[in-house]
Amino acid sequence: MIADPKATTESIAKTESCSPRKINKTISLAFLAPDLVKAAIEGRLPRGMGVARLFDLPAEWSRQRQVLGLADQ
């Protein structure tokens, strides 16, 4: 996206040999609250909460925690 600002999810998917849906899901991870990213990296998310639960969350960080059932920090 930085190299080609006109890139689309479809063109990125073609370059990466995957589906546009996978690209959209991956992009959504860029908008996670920093504390959720840190907890995921450090393995501190609640048991059973994998990356799949982190896709397509609301943009507002407090709502992300609410949807995941985590206390707002």
Coordinates of C-alpha atoms in Angstrom, one line a residue, residues 1-12 27:
M1 CA 0.0 0.0 0.0
I2 CA 2.9 2.4 0.7
A3 CA 4.7 1.3 -2.5
D4 CA 1.5 1.7 -4.6
P5 CA -1.2 4.0 -3.1
K6 CA -3.6 3.0 -5.8
A7 CA -3.4 -0.7 -4.9
T8 CA -6.6 -2.4 -4.2
T9 CA -7.3 -5.4 -2.0
E10 CA -7.8 -7.4 -5.2
S11 CA -4.4 -6.4 -6.6
I12 CA -2.7 -7.1 -3.3
I27 CA -5.8 -5.0 7.3

